[in-house]
Coordinates of C-alpha atoms in Angstrom, one line a residue:
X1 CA -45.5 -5.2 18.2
X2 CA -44.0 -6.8 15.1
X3 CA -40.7 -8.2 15.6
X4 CA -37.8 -7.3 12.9
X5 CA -37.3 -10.1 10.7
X6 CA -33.9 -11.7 11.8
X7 CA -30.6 -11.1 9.8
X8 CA -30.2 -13.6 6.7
X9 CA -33.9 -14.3 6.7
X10 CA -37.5 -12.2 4.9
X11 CA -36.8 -8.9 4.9
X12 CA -33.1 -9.0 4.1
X13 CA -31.5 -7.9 0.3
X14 CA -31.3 -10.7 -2.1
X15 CA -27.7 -11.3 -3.4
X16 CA -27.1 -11.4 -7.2
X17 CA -25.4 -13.7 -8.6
X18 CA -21.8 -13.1 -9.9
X19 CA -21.0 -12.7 -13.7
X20 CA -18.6 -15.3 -14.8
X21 CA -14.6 -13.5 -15.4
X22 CA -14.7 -14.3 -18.9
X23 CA -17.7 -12.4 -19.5
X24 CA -15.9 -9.4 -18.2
X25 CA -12.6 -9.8 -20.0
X26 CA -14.7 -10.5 -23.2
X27 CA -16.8 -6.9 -22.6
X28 CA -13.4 -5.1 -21.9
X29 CA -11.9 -6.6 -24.9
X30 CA -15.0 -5.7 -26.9
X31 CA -14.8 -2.0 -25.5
X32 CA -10.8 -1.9 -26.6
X33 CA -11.7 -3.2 -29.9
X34 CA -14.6 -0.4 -30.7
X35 CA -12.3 2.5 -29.3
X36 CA -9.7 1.5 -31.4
X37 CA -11.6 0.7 -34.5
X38 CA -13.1 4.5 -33.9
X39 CA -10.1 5.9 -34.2
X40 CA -8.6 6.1 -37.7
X41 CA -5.6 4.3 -39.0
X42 CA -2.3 6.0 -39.6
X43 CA -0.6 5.0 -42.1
X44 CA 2.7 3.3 -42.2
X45 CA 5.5 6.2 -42.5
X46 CA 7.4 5.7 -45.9
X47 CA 11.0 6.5 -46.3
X48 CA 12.6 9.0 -48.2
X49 CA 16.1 9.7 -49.0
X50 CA 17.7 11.9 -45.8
X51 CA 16.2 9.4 -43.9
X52 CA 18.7 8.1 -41.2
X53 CA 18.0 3.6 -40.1
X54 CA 19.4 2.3 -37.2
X55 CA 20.4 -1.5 -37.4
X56 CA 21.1 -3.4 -34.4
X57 CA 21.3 -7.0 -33.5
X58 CA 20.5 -8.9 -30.3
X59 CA 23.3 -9.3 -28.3
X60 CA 26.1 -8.0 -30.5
X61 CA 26.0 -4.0 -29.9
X62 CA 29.0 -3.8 -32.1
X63 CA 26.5 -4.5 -35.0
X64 CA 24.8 -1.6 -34.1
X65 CA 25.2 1.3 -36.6
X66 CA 23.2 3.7 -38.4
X67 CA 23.0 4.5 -42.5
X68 CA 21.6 7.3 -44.0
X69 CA 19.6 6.8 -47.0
X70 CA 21.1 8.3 -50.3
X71 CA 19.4 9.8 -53.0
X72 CA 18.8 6.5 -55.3
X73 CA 17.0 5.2 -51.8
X74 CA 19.6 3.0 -51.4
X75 CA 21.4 2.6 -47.5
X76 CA 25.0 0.8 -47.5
X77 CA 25.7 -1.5 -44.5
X78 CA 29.4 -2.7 -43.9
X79 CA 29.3 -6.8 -43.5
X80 CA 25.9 -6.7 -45.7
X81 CA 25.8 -4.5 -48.7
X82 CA 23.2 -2.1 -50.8
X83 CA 19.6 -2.5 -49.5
X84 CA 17.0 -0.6 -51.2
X85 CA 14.5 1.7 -48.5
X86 CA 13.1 4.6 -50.1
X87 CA 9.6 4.0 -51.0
X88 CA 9.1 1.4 -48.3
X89 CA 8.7 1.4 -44.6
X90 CA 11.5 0.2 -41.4
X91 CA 9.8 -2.9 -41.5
X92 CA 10.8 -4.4 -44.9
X93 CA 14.1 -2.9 -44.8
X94 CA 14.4 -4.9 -41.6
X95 CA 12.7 -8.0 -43.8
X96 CA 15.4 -7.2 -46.6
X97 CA 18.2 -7.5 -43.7
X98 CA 16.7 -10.3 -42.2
X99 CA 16.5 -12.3 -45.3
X100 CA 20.6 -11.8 -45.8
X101 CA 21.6 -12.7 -42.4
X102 CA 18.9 -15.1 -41.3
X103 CA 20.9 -18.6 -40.6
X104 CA 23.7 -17.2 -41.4
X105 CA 26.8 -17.2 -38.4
X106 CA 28.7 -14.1 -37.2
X107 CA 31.8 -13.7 -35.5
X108 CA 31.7 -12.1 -32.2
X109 CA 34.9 -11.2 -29.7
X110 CA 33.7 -12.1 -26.0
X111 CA 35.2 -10.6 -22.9
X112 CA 37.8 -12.9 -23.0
X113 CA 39.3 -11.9 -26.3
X114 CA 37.9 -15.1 -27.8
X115 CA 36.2 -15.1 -30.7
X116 CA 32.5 -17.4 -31.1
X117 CA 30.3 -17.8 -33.6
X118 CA 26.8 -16.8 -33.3
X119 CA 24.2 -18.0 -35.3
X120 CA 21.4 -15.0 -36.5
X121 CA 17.7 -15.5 -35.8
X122 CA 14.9 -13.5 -37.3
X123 CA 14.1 -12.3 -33.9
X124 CA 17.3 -10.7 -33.3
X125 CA 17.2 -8.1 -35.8
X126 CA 16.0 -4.8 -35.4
X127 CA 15.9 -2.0 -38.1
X128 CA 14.2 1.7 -36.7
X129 CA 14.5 5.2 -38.0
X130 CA 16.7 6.9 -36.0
X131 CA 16.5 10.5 -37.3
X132 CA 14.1 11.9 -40.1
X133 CA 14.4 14.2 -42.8
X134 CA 13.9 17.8 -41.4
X135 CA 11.4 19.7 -41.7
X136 CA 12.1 23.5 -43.1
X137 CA 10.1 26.7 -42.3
X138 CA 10.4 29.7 -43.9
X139 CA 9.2 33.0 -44.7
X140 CA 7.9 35.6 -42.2
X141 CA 9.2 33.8 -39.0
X142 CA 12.2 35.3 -36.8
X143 CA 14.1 32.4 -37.6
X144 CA 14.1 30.6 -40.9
X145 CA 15.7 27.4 -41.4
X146 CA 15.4 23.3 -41.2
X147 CA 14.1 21.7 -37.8
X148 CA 14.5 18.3 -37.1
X149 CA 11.2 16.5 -37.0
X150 CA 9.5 14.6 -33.8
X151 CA 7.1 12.4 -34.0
X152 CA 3.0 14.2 -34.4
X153 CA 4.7 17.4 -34.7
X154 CA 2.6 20.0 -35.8
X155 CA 2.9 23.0 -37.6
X156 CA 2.7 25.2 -33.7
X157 CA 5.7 23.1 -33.4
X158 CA 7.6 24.2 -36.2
X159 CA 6.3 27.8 -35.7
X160 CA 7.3 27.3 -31.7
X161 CA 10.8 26.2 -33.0
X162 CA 11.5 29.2 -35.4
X163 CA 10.6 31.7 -33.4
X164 CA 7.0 32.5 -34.3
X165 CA 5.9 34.7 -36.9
X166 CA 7.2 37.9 -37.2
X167 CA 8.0 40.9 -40.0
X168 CA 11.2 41.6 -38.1
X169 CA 13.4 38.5 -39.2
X170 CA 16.5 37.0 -38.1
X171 CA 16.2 38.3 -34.1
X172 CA 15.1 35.2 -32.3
X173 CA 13.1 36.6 -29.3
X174 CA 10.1 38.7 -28.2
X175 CA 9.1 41.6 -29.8
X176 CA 10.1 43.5 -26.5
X177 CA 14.1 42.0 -26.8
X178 CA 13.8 43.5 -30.2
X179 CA 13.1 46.9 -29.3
X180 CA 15.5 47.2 -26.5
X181 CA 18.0 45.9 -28.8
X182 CA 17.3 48.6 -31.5
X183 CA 16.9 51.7 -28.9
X184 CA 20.7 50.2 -27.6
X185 CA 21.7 50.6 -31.3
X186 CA 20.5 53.4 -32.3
X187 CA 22.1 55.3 -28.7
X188 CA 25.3 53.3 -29.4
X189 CA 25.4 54.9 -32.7
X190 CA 24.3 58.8 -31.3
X191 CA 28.0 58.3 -29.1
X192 CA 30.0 57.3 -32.2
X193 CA 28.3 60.3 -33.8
X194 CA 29.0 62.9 -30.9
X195 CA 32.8 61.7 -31.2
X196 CA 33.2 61.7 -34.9
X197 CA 31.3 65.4 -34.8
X198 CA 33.4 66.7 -32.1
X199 CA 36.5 65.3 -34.1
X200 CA 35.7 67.2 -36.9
X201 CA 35.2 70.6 -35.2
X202 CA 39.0 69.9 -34.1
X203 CA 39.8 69.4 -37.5
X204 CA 38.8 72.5 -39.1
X205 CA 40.0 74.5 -36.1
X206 CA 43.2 72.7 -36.2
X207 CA 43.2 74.0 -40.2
X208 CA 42.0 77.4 -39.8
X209 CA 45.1 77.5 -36.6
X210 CA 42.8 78.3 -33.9
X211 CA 43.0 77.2 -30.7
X212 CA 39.4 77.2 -29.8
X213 CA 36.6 75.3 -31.7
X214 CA 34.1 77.4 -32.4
X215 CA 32.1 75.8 -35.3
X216 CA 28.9 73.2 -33.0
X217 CA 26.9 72.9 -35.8
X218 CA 24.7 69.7 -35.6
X219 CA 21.6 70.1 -37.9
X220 CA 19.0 67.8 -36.4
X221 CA 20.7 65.0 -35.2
X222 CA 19.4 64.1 -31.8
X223 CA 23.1 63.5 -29.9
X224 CA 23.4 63.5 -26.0
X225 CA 24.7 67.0 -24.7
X226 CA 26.8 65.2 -22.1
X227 CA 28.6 62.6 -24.0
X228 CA 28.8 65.4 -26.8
X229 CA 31.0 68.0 -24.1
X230 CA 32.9 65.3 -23.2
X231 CA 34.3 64.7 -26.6
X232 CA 34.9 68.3 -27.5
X233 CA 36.3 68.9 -23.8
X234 CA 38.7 65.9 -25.0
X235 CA 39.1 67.6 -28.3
X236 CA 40.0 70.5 -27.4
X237 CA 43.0 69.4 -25.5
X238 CA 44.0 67.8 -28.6
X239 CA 43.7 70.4 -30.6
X240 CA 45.9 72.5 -28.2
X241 CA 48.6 69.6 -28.1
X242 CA 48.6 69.4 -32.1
X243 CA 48.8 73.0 -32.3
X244 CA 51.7 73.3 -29.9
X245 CA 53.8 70.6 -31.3
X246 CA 53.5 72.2 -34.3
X247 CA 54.8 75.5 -33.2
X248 CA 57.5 73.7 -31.6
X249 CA 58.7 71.7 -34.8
X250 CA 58.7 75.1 -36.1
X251 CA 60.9 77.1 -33.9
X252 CA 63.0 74.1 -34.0
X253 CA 63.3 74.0 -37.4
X254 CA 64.0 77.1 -37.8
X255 CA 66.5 77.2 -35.4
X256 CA 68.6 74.3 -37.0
X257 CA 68.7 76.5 -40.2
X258 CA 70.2 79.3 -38.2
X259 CA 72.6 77.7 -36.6
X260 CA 73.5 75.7 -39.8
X261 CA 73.8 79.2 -41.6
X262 CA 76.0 80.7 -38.7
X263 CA 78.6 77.4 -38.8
X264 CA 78.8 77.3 -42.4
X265 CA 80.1 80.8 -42.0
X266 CA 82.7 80.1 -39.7
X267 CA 84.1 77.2 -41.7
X268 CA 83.8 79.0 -44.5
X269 CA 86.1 81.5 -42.9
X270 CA 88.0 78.7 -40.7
X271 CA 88.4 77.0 -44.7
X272 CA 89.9 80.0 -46.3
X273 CA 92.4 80.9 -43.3
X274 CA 93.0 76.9 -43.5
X275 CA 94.2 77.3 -47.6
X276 CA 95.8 80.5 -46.8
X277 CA 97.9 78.4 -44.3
X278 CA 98.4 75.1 -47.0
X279 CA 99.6 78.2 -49.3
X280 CA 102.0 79.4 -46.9
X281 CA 103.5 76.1 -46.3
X282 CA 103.7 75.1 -49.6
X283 CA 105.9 78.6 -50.4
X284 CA 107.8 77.3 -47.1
X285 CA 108.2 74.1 -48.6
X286 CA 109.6 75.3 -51.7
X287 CA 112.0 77.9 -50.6
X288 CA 113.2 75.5 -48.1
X289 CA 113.7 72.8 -51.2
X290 CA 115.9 75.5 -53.4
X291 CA 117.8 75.9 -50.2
X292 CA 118.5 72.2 -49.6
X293 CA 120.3 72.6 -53.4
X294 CA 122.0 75.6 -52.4
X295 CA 123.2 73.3 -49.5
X296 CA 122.3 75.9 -46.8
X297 CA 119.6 73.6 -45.4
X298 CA 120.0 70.2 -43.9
X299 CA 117.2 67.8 -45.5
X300 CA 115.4 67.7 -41.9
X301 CA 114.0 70.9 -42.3
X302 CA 112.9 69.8 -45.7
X303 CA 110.9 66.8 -44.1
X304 CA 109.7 69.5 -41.6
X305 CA 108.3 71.2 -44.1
X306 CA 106.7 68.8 -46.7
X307 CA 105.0 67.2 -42.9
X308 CA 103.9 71.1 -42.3
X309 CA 102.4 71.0 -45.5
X310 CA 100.6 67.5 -45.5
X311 CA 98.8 68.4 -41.9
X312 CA 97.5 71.9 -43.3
X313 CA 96.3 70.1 -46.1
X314 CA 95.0 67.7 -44.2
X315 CA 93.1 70.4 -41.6
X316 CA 91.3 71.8 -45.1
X317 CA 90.4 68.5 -46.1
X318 CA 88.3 68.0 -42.9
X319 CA 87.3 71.4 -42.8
X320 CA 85.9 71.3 -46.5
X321 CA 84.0 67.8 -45.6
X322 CA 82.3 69.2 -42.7
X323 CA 81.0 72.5 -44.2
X324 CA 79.3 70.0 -47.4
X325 CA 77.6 67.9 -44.5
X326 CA 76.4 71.1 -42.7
X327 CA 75.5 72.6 -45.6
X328 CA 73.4 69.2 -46.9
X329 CA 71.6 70.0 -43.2
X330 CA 70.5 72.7 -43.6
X331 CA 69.4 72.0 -46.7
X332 CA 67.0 69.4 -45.1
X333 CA 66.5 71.6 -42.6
X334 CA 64.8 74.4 -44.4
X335 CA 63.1 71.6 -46.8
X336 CA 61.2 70.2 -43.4
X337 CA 60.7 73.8 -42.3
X338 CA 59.0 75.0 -45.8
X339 CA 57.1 71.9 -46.2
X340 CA 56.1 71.5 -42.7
X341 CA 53.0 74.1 -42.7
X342 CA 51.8 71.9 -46.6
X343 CA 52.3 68.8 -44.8
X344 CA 50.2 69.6 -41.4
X345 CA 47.3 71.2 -43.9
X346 CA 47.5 67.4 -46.3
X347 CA 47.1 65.5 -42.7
X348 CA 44.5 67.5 -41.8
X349 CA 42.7 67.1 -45.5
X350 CA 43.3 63.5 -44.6
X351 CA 42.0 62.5 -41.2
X352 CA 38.8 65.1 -42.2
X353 CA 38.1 63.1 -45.3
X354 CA 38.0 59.9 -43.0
X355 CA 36.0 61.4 -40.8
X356 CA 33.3 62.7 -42.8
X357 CA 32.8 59.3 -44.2
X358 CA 32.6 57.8 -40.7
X359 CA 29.8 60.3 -40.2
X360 CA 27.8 59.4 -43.2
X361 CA 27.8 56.0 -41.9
X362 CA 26.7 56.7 -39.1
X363 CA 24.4 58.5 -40.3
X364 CA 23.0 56.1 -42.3
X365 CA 23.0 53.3 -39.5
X366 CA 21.5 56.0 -37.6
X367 CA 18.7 56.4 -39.8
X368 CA 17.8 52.7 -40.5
X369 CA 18.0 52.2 -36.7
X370 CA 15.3 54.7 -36.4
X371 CA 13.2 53.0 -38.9
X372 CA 13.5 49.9 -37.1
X373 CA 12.0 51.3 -34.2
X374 CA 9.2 53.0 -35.9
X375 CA 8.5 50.1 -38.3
X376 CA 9.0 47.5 -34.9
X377 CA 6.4 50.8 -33.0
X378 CA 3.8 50.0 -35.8
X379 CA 3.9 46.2 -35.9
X380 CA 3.8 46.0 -32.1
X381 CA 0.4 48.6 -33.0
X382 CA -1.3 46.1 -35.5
X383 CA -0.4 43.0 -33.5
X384 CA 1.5 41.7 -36.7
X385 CA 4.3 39.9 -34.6
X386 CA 1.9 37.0 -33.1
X387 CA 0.5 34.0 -34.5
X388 CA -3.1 33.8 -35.7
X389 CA -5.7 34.2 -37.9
X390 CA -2.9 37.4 -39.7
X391 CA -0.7 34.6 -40.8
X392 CA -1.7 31.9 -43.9
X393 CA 0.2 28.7 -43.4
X394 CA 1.1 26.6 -46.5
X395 CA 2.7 23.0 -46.2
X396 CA 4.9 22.0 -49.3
X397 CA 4.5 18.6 -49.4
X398 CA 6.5 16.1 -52.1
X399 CA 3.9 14.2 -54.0
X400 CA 4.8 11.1 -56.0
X401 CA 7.2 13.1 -58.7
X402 CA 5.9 16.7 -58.2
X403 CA 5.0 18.5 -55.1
X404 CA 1.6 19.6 -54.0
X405 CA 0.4 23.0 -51.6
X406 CA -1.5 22.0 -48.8
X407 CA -3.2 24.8 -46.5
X408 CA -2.7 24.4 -43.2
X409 CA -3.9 25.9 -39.2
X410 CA -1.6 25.5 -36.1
X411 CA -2.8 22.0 -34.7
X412 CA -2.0 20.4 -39.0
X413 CA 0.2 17.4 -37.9
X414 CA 4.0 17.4 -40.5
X415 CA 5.5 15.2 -42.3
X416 CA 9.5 14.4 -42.7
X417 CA 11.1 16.5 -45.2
X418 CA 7.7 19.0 -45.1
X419 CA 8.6 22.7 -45.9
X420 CA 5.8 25.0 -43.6
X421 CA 5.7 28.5 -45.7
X422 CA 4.3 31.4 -43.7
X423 CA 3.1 34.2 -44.5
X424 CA 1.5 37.1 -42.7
X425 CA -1.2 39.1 -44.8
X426 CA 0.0 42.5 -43.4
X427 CA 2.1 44.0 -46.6
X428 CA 5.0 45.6 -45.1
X429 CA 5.2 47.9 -47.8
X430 CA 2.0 49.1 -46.7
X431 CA 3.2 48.9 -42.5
X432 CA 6.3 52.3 -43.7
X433 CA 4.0 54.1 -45.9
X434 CA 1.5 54.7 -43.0
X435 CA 4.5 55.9 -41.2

């Protein structure tokens, strides 16, 4: 038999020997250095005026402050001054601010209310862009407008941010939210129809003086039976309310000029039994006067009289006043009562005026509601609302003094103060006329 060769001797693996550490960290470097180099370079962002810098020094957060950049590309920093930064990059704005405060002291209040002086270092200033110009997106999207821009944002972003594309505009949301919202619409506007119809049928009813509204005409407009008996039940209380009240002003009316005739006839009578009496007791007065002469009389009886004669007068007085204030009533009286039918008929005129404008309104929000939901039906059909190969994409980009179009897909990384113009081929023109 052959004996197994013994551990650690013939037979067993050989060992290889161990690659220095160097090596290794040289290879990986080498590897980090060829992955990197295959990837391309991005360039260095350049500022732009709306661009917003963030300075801030080590140590002193009271320095820290932000500056926008203004349209000569100039930023203003309180303790420092003008420093130009459109055209180049955070870095030598933070050169330019480093060469102005570099060895240069600033005072600083510690803790201790104290104030120090601290010298600045190169290595203690910091200049970064805190916000960047927005970017704007526009045309068919749900919601146009200016987005603030992130770092490798790309145009799915932007779309992603304004709602996707979309025919139907200015409803951020699905196309779903959309149509819910325009069926909700359209029925809110059916109700207001129903109640402004049913108004009107109490209004011609109420002019014609019937009691009843017989005239339901509704052409073709689709209203809700239920809601639509409801507001003539309502109505027609109304109308039987109105049409009481006005009966009642009537016999009212009437009334007050009867019994205004009827009293000015007794103080017309009460007013000529009232002179006859002033006429008696003047006579009294005088006869009673020639016999003071005459020295039958005493002067009391004189005094008598001439007292006789001033409350008779008197009596007429207030007698003649109160049939002129009865007689100015009934005046008004029979003025209200003759004007009162005219006056019913002009509010009538009035409120049915109103009301047929409210229905034309609501007829015409009733009708564009309705296209909405066809036009919405037909864009839902043709798959216009979503993003793909239906929509162009153009990026407006600002190139040295004039601006250049740039075509664009989905995954086309932005730039600040980019303006993203979408457009879906679909004509919507073309969309209602296949309606």
């Amino acid at each position: 038999m052959s004996r197994s060769p013994a551990p650690g001797r013939a037979g067993a693996r050989p060992r290889l020997p161990r690659a220095p550490r160097s090596l290794c960290l040289a290879l990986a470097l080498a590897c980090v250095a060829s992955l990197a180099a295959s990837r391309p370079a991005r360039a260095e962002y350049r500022l732009a005026a709306g661009d917003i810098l963030e300075l801030a020094l080590a140590g002193m957060p009271e320095w820290r402050q932000r500056a926008t950049i203004q349209i000569d590309g100039t930023i203003t920093i309180p303790g420092i001054g003008t420093v130009t930064a459109a055209g180049g990059t955070a870095h030598d704005v933070q050169s330019a601010v480093e060469t102005i405060l570099t060895n240069k002291y600033l005072r600083q209040r510690g803790m201790d209310g104290r104030e120090r002086q601290i010298l600045v270092q190169p290595a203690d200033i910091a200049v970064t862009v805190a916000e960047y110009r927005p970017v704007v997106v526009g045309g068919d999207v749900q919601t146009p407008g200016q987005y603030p821009f992130r770092p490798l944002m790309t145009v799915r972003h932007a779309l992603a941010a304004s709602g996707g594309a979309s025919l139907v505009r200015g409803r951020a949301g699905t196309s779903g939210v959309d149509a819910v919202e325009f069926d909700r619409e359209r029925r809110s506007v059916l109700i207001d129809y129903a109640r402004e119809v049913a108004r009107l049928w109490r209004l011609n009813a109420e002019l014609q003086g019937s009691e009843e509204i017989r005239d339901r005409s509704l052409g073709a407009v689709p209203v809700p039976q239920a809601a639509l008996s409801e507001f003539v039940r309502i109505e027609t209380r109304s109308l039987k309310i109105a049409l009481a009240n006005l009966a009642r002003e009537r016999v009212y009316l009437t009334s007050a000029v009867r019994q205004a005739e009827e009293q000015i006839a007794s103080l017309m009578k009460q007013e000529q039994e009232e002179r006859r009496g002033v006429d008696a007791d003047n006579e009294e007065l005088e006869r009673v006067t020639r016999l003071l002469g005459s020295g039958s009389v005493v002067n009391q009886r004189v005094t008598d009289s001439r007292r006789a004669v001033l409350l008779s007068s008197t009596r007429r007085l207030q007698t003649s006043t109160r049939l002129a204030e009865v007689r100015q009533q009934r005046e008004e009286f029979a003025w209200r009562l003759s004007k009162l039918d005219s006056q019913h008929e002009l509010d009538c005129l009035r409120d049915l005026r109103e009301t047929r404008g409210k229905l034309a309104d609501l007829s015409a929000r009733l009708d564009g509601a309705g296209q909405k939901l066809a036009l919405l039906g037909r864009l839902q059909g043709k798959g216009l609302p979503g993003i793909g190969a239906t929509a162009d994409l153009t990026i407006v980009r600002r190139s040295g003094t004039g601006w250049s179009r740039i075509p664009a897909t989905e995954e086309t990384e932005l730039q600040p103060g980019d303006a993203l113009e979408v457009e879906l081929k679909q004509d919507l023109e073309a969309v209602v006329a296949t309606r």
